[in-house]
Coordinates of C-alpha atoms in Angstrom, one line a residue:
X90 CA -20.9 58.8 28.4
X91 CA -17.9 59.8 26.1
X92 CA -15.2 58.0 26.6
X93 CA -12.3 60.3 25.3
X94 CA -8.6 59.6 24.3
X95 CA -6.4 58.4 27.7
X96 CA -5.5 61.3 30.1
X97 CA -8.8 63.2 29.4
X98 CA -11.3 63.7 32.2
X99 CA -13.7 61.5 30.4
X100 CA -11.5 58.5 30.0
X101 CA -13.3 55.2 31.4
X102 CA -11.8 53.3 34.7
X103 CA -8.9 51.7 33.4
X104 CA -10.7 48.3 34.9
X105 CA -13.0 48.8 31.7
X106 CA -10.6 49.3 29.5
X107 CA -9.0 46.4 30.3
X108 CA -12.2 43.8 29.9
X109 CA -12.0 45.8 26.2
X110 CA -9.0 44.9 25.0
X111 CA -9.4 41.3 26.5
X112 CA -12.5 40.9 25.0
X113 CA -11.1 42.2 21.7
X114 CA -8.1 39.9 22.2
X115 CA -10.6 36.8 22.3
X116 CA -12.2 37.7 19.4
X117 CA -9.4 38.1 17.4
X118 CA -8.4 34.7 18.4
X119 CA -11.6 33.5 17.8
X120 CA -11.4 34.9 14.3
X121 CA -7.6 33.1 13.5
X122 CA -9.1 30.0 14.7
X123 CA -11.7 29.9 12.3
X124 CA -9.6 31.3 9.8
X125 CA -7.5 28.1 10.6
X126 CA -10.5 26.0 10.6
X127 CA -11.5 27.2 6.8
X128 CA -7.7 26.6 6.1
X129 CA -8.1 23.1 7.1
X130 CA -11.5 22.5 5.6
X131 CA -10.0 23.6 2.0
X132 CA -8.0 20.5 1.8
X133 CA -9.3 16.9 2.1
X134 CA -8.5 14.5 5.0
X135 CA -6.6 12.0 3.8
X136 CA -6.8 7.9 5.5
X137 CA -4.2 5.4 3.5
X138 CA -4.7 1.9 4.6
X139 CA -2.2 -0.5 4.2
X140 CA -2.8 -4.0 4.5
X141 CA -0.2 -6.8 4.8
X142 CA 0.2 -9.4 2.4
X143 CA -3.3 -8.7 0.8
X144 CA -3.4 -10.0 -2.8
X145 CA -4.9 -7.5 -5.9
X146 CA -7.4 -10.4 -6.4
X147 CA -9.2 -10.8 -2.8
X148 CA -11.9 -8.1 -2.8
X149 CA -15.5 -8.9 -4.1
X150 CA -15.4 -6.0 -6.4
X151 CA -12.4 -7.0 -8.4
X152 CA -13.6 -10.3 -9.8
X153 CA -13.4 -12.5 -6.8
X154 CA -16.9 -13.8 -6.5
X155 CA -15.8 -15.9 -3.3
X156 CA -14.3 -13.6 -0.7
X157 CA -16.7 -10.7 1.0
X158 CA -15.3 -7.6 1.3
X159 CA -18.4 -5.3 1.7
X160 CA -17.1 -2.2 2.6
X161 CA -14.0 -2.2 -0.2
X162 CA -16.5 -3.3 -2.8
X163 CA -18.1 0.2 -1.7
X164 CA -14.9 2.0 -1.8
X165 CA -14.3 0.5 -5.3
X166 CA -17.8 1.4 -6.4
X167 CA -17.3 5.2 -6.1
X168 CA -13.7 5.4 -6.5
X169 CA -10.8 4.6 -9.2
X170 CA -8.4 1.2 -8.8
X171 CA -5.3 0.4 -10.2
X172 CA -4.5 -3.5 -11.8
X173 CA -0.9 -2.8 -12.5
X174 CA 0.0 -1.7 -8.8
X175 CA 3.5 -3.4 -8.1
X176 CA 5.8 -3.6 -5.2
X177 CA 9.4 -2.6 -6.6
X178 CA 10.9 -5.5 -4.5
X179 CA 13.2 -6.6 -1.5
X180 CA 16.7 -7.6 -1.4
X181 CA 15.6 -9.5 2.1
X182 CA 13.0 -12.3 2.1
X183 CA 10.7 -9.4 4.3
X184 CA 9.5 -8.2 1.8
X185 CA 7.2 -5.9 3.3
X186 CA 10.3 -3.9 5.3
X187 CA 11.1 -2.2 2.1
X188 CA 8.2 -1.9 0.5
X189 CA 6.9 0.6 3.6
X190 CA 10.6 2.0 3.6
X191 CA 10.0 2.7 -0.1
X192 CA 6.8 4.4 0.5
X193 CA 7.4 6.5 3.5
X194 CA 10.3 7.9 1.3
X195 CA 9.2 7.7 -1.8
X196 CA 12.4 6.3 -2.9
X197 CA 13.3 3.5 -5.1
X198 CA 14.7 -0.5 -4.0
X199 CA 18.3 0.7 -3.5
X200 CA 18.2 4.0 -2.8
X201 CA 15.8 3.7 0.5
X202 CA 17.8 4.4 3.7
X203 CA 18.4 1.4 6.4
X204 CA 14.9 0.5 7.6
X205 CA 16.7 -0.6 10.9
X206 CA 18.5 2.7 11.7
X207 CA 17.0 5.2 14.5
X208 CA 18.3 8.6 12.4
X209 CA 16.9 9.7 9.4
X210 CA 20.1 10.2 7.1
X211 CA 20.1 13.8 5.5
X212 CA 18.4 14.3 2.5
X213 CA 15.4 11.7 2.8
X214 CA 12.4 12.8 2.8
X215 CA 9.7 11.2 5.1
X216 CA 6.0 11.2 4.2
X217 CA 4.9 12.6 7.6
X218 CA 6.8 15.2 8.0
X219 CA 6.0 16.2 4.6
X220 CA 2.3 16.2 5.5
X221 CA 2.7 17.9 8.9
X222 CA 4.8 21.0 7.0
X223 CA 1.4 21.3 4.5
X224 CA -0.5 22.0 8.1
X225 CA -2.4 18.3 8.4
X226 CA -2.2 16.5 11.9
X227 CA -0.4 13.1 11.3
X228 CA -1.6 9.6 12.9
X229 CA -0.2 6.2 12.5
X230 CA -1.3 3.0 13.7
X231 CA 0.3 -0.1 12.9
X232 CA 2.9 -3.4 12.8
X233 CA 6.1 -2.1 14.4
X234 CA 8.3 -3.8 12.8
X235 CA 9.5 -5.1 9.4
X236 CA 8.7 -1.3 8.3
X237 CA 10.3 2.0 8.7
X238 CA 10.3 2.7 12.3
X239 CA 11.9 6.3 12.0
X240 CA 8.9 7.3 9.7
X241 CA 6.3 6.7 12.5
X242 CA 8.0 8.5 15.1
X243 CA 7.9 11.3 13.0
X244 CA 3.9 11.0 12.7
X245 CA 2.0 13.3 15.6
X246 CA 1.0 10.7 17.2
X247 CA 2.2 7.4 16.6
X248 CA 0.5 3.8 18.1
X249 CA 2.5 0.6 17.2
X250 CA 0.4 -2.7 17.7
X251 CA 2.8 -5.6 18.9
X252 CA 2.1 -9.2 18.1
X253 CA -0.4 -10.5 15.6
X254 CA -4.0 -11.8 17.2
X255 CA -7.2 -12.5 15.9
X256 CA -8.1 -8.8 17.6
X257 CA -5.2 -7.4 15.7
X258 CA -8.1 -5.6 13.1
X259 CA -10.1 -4.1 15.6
X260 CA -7.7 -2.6 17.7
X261 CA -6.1 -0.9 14.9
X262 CA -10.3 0.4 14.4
X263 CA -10.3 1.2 17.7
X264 CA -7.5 3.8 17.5
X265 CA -8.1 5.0 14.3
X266 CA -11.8 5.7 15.7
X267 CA -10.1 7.1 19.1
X268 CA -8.2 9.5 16.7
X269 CA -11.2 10.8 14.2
X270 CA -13.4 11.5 17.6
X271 CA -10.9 13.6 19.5
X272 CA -9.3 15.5 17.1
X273 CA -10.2 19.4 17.3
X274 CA -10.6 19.4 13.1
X275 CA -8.5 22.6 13.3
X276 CA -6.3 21.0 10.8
X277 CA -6.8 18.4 8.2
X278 CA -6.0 14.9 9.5
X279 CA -3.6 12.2 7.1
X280 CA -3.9 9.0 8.5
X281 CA -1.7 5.7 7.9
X282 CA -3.0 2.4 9.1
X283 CA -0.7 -0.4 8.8
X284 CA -2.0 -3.2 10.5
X285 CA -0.5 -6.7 10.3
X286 CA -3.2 -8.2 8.7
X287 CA -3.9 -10.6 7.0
X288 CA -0.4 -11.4 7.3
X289 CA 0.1 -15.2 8.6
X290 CA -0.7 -16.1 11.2
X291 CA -4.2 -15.9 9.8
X292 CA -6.1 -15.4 12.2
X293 CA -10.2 -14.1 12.5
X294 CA -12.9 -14.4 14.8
X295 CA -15.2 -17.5 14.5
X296 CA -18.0 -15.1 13.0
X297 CA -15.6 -14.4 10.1
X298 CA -13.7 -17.9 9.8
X299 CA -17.5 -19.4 9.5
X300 CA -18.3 -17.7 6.0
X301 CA -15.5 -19.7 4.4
X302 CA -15.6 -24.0 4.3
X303 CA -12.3 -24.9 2.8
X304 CA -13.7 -27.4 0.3
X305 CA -15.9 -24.7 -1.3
X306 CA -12.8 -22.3 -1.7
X307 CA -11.7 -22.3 -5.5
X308 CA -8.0 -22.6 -6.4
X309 CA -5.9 -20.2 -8.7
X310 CA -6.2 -21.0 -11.9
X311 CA -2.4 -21.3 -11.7
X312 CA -2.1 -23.8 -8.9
X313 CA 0.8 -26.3 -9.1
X314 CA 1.9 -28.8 -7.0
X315 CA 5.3 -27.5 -7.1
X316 CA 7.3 -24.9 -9.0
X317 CA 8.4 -26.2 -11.9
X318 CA 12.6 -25.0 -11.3
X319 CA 14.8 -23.7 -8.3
X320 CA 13.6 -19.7 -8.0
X321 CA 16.9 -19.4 -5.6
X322 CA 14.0 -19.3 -2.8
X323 CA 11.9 -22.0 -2.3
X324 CA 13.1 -22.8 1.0
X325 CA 12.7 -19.2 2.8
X326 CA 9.7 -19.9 5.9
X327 CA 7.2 -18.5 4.0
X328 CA 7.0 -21.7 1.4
X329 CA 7.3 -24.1 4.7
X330 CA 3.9 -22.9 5.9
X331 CA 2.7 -25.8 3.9
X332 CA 3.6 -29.4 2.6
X333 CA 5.0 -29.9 -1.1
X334 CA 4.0 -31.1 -3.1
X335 CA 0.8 -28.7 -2.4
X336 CA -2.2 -30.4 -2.2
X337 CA -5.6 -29.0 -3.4
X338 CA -6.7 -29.7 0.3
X339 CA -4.8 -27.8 2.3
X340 CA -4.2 -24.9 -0.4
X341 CA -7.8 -24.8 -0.2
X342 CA -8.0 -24.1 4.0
X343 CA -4.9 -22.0 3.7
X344 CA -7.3 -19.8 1.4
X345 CA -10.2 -19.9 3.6
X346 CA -8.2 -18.5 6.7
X347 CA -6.9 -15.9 4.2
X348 CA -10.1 -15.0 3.6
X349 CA -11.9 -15.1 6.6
X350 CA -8.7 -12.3 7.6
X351 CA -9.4 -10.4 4.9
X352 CA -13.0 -10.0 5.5
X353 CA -12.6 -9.5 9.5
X354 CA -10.1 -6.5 8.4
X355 CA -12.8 -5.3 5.5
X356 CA -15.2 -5.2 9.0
X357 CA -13.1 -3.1 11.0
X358 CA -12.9 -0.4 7.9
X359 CA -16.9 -0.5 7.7
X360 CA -16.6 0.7 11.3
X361 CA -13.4 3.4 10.1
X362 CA -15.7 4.7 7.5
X363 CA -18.3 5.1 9.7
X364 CA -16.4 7.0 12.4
X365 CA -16.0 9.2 9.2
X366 CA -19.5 9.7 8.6
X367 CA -20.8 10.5 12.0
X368 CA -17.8 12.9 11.9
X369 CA -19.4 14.4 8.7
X370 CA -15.8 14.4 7.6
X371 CA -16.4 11.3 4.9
X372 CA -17.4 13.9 1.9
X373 CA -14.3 15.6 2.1
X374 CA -12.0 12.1 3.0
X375 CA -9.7 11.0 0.4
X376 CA -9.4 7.0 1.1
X377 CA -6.6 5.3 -0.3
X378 CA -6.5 1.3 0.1
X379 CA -3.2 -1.3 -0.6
X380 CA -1.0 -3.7 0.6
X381 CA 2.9 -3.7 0.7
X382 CA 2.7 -6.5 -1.6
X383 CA 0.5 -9.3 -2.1
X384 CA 1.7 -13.3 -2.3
X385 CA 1.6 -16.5 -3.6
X386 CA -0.8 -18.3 -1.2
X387 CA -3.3 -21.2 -2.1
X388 CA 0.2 -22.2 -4.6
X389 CA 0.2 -19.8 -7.5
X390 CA 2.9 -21.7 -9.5
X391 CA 3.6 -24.4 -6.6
X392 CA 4.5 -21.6 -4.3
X393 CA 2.5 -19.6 -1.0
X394 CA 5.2 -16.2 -0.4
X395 CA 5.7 -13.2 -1.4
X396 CA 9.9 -14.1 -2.7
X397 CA 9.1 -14.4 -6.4
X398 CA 8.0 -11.9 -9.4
X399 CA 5.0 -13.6 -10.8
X400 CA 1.4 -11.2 -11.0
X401 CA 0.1 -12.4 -7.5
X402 CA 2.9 -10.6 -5.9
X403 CA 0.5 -7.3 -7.5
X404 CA -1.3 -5.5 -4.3
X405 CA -4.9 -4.0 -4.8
X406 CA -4.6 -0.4 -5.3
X407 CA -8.1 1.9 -4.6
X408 CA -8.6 5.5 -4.4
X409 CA -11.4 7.2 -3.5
X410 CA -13.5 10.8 -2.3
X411 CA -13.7 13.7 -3.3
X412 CA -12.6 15.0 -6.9
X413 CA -11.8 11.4 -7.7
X414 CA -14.3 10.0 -10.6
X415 CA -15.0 6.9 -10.8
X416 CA -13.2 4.1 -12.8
X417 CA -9.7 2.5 -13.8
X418 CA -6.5 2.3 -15.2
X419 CA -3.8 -0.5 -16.5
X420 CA -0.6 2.2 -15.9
X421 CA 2.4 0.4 -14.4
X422 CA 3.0 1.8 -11.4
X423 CA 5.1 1.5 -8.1
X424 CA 3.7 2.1 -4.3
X425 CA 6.4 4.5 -3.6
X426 CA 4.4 6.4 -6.4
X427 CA 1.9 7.3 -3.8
X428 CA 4.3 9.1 -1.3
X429 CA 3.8 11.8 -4.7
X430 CA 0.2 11.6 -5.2
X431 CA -0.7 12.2 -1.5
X432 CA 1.4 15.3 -1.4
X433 CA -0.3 16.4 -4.6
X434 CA -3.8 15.4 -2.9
X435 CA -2.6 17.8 0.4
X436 CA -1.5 20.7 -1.9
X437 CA 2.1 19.7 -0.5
X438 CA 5.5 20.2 -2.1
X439 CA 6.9 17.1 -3.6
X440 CA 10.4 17.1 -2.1
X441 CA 12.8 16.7 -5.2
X442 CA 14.3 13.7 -4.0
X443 CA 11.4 11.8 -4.4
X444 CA 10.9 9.8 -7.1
X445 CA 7.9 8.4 -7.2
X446 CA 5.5 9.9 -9.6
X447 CA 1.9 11.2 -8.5
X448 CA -1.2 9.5 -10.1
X449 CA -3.2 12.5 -9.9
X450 CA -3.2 12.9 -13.8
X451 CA -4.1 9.4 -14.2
X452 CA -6.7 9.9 -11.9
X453 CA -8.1 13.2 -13.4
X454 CA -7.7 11.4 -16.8
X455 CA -4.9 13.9 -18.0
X456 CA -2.4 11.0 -18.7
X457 CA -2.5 7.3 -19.1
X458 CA 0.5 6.1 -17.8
X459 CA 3.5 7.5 -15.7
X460 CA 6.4 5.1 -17.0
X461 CA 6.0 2.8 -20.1
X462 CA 7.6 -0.2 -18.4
X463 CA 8.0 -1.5 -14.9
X464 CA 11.3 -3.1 -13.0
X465 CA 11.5 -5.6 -10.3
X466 CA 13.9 -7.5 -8.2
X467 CA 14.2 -9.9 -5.4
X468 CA 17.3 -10.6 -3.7
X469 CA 20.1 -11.9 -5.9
X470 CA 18.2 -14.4 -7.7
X471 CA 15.7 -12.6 -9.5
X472 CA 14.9 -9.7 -11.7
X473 CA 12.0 -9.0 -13.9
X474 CA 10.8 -6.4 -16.6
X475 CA 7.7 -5.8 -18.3
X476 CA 5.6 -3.2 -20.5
X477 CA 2.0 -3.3 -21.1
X478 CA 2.1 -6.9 -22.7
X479 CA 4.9 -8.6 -22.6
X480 CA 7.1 -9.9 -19.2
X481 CA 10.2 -11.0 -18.9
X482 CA 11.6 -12.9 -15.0
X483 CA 15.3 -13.6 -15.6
X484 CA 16.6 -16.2 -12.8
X485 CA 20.2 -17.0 -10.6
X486 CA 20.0 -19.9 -9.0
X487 CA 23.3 -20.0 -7.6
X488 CA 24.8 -20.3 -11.3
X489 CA 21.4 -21.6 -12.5
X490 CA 20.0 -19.8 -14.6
X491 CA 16.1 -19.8 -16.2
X492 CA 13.9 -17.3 -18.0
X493 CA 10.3 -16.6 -17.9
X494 CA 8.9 -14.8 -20.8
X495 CA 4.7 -14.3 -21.1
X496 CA 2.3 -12.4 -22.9
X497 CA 0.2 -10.8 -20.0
X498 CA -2.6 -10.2 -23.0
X499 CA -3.1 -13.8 -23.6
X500 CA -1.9 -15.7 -20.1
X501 CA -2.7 -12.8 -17.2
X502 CA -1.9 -16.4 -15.4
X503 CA 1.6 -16.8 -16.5
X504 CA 1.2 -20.4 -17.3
X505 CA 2.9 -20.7 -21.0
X506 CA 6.8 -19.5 -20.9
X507 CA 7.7 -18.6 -24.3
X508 CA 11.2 -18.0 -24.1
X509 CA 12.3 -20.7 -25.6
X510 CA 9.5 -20.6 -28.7
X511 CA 11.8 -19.2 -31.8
X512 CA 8.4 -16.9 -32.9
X513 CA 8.9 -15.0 -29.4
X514 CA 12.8 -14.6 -29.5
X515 CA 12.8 -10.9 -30.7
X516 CA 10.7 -10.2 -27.9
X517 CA 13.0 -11.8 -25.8
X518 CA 15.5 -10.1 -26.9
X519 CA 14.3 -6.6 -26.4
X520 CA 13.3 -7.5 -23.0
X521 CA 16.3 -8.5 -22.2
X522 CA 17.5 -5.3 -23.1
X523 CA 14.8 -3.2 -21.0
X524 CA 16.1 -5.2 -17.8
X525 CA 19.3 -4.3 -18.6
X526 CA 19.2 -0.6 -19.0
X527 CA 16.4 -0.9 -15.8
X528 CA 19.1 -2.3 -13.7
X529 CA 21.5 0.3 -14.6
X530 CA 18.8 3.4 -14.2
X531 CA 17.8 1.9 -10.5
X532 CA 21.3 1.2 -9.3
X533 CA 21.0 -2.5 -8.9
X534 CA 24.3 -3.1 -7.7
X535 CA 24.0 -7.2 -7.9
X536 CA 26.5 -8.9 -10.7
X537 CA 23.1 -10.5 -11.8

C-alpha cells in the first residue's frame, strides 16, 4: 500500500502512525544511550583508595619482606609508585583531617577551607563535583570523620562507615562491590574509598592477626627508646599508645597488629579488584593507592604518631591501568597533587584554584619532577624542608629550639644530625633559607 503525505486518501490509520513515530522515538533513544555508553567507555574508570595511617614501607613489594600484601604487590607490579609522596601537614594533632581536606580541594595546609564547616565557601573547588561535571558517576565510602565531610556529600552517592571494627575492611568491600555490580556503566565511575584502616585501634580477624608472631616482627632500623629532645609533641594520645621508654617487646606486637591490619585491608582489595574483573571493567580501571599519611609506629626515633616530620610520616603512593607503564620515580610531591592528576586522568578541567600539580608527565615520563623541593609543617612547633638530598626539621619547643639536618643519600633513616658538624653548615644555611622563602610562599602564618 502507499502511504502518501497526511490528508491524502492513502494516508495510513493514524493508530499506525503513531506506533511509527514511537518506535522511531525508542530508537533514537536507544541510539543516545549508546552514544552515552561509548562516551563513557572513552575515559577510564577511576578507584582511589585511601588508607589511614598506612606507612610507605608496609607493602611486600616495596622492600618489606615481612608484611603480605598480595594484591598491592600486584598493583605495584604492573603499575608506577612514588617514594617521595608526602603529606603537606596539620596544624591539629589529626593529622589525617587536613590531609583529606587538602586532597578533596587540592589546596595547600593554610589555604584548605574549615574541614568542620557544612558550606563549601565560594571559590573551592571539590574533587567530586569536578568529576561529576567531566560526566563520571561519583561514590564514596569511608571514615566520617576527621576528613572533609562537605566533600562526600557532594559524591552521587555517599556511604560513611561509623566506628572502627575488625569488619571495618570488608564492609567498605562490600559497598564498593555493591556499587561496581549495580551501576548501569552509562557513565564512567570514580571511586574514593577511605576506610579507617589500619588506623589504631588495630584491629583484624584471627585469620590475619595469625600470620604475624610479635617476636618474629623486625624493628625499624631507626628504633629508639625515646626521642632524643622535646618535638613540642610527645605527649599528644597517639605517643601514649605505648610505654616509654619503648621496649623492643611491645614495639614489636604493636607492629604485628599493624600488620595483620594491613594485610586484612590488602584482602578486601583482592576482592575490589575482582568485582572489577568479573565486571570486565579492570582493563580500562585506573587504580590509585595511598594513605593520608603514614606514622611513627614500632618507635621510629622513640616515637609511634603521625605529629613529627621524619620519612616514616611518607605514605605509599601507587598508580596503576591503563596507559600507565610500569616503574618509578623519586619527585617530591604532595597528596593534594593527585586532586590534579585525576582530573587530567578523566579529561577534566583543572579548576585554576587548584594547586596541586598532576603527575601525569611524570607518569608518561615527560618530566621528572613537579617542584625541586618540598615544605612541611606540624602545628607550631615544627617545620621542615628538603630537596632531593638534603633535609632540614627546624624545632619550637615552647622557646626551645633544635634542628635536624640529614643527607637522605647517605642516612634514608635519619639517624646522624649534622647540623652542628662545621663541614655541613653551608648546607645548613641554604636550607635554612628554602624554609624561609617556603613559609612565606605557603602562607604559614605561625611566628615560627
Amino acid at each position: 500500500m502507499f502511504y502518501g503525505p497526511p490528508g491524502c486518501a492513502s494516508a495510513p490509520p493514524r493508530g499506525i502512525v503513531v506506533s511509527r513515530c514511537l518506535k522511531l522515538l525508542l530508537f533514537i533513544a536507544a541510539l543516545a544511550n549508546l552514544a552515552r555508553a561509548a562516551e563513557g567507555a572513552s575515559k577510564p574508570h577511576i578507584l582511589f583508595i585511601l588508607a589511614d595511617d598506612q606507612r610507605w614501607d608496609t607493602i611486600a613489594a616495596l622492600g618489606n619482606a615481612q608484611i603480605k600484601t598480595p594484591n598491592l604487590d600486584a598493583l605495584v607490579a604492573r603499575g608506577f609508585h612514588f617514594t617521595n609522596a608526602y603529606c603537606m601537614g596539620s596544624m591539629i594533632p589529626a593529622v589525617c583531617q587536613p590531609s583529606r581536606t587538602m586532597l578533596l580541594t587540592g589546596r595547600s595546609l593554610w589555604r584548605i577551607p574549615d574541614p568542620r564547616a557544612k558550606a563549601v565557601p565560594p571559590g573551592v573547588s571539590l574533587l567530586p563535583r569536578v568529576m561529576a561535571a567531566a560526566g563520571y558517576k561519583t561514590f564514596h565510602c569511608g571514615k566520617p570523620g576527621n576528613s572533609y565531610p562537605a566533600a562526600h556529600a557532594a559524591f552521587d552517592k555517599n556511604v560513611e562507615l561509623a566506628g572502627r571494627t575488625a569488619a571495618t575492611a570488608t564492609e567498605m568491600a562490600d559497598q564498593a562491590i555493591r556499587f561496581i555490580r549495580e551501576h548501569d556503566a552509562a557513565k564512567p565511575v570514580f571511586m574514593y574509598l577511605a576506610p579507617s584502616v589500619p588506623h589504631d585501634p588495630r584491629l583484624a580477624p584471627e585469620r590475619f592477626k595469625s600470620l604475624y608472631r610479635a617476636s618474629d616482627i623486625a624493628l625499624p632500623k631507626n628504633f629508639m627508646p625515646r626521642h632524643p629532645f622535646d618535638n613540642g609533641e610527645l605527649d599528644v594520645r597517639d605517643e601514649l599508645l605505648a610505654e616509654r621508654p619503648r621496649t623492643p617487646e611491645e614495639m614489636r606486637q604493636h607492629l604485628a597488629d599493624y600488620y595483620a591490619t594491613i594485610s586484612h585491608l590488602d584482602d578486601e582489595i583482592g576482592r575490589v579488584m575482582s568485582a572489577l574483573s568479573e565486571r570486565g571493567w579492570l582493563e580500562n580501571t585506573v587504580v590509585i593507592f595511598s594513605s593520608d599519611q603514614g606514622l611513627a609506629v614500632g618507635g621510629c626515633h622513640g616515637l609511634m604518631g603521625k605529629q613529627n616530620l621524619y620519612e616514616h610520616v611518607k605514605p605509599p603512593l601507587v598508580i596503576a591501568g591503563p596507559g600507565i607503564p610500569r616503574g618509578e620515580s623519586d619527585a617530591l610531591v604532595y597528596l593534594f597533587d593527585l586532586f590534579s592528576t585525576v582530573c587530567q586522568l578523566a579529561g577534566a578541567t583543572i579548576p585554576a584554584e587548584v594547586e596541586g600539580h598532576s603527575l601525569l608527565g611524570i607518569l608518561r615520563g615527560e618530566q621528572k619532577s613537579v617542584r625541586p623541593s618540598l615544605f612541611a609543617a606540624y602545628r607550631g612547633c615544627q617545620r621542615m624542608i628538603r630537596d632531593q638530598r638534603w633535609k632540614l626539621i627546624a624545632y619550637n619547643a615552647s622557646g626551645v629550639r633544635n634542628v635536624q639536618l640529614f643527607d637522605l643519600e647517605n642516612d634514608p633513616d635519619e639517624l646522624a644530625n649534622l647540623a652542628l658538624d662545621a663541614r655541613y653548615m653551608a648546607e645548613r644555611g641554604r636550607l635554612g633559607r628554602m624554609l624561609v622563602e617556603a613559609r612565606r610562599a605557603f602562607g604559614d602564618p605561625i611566628d615560627f
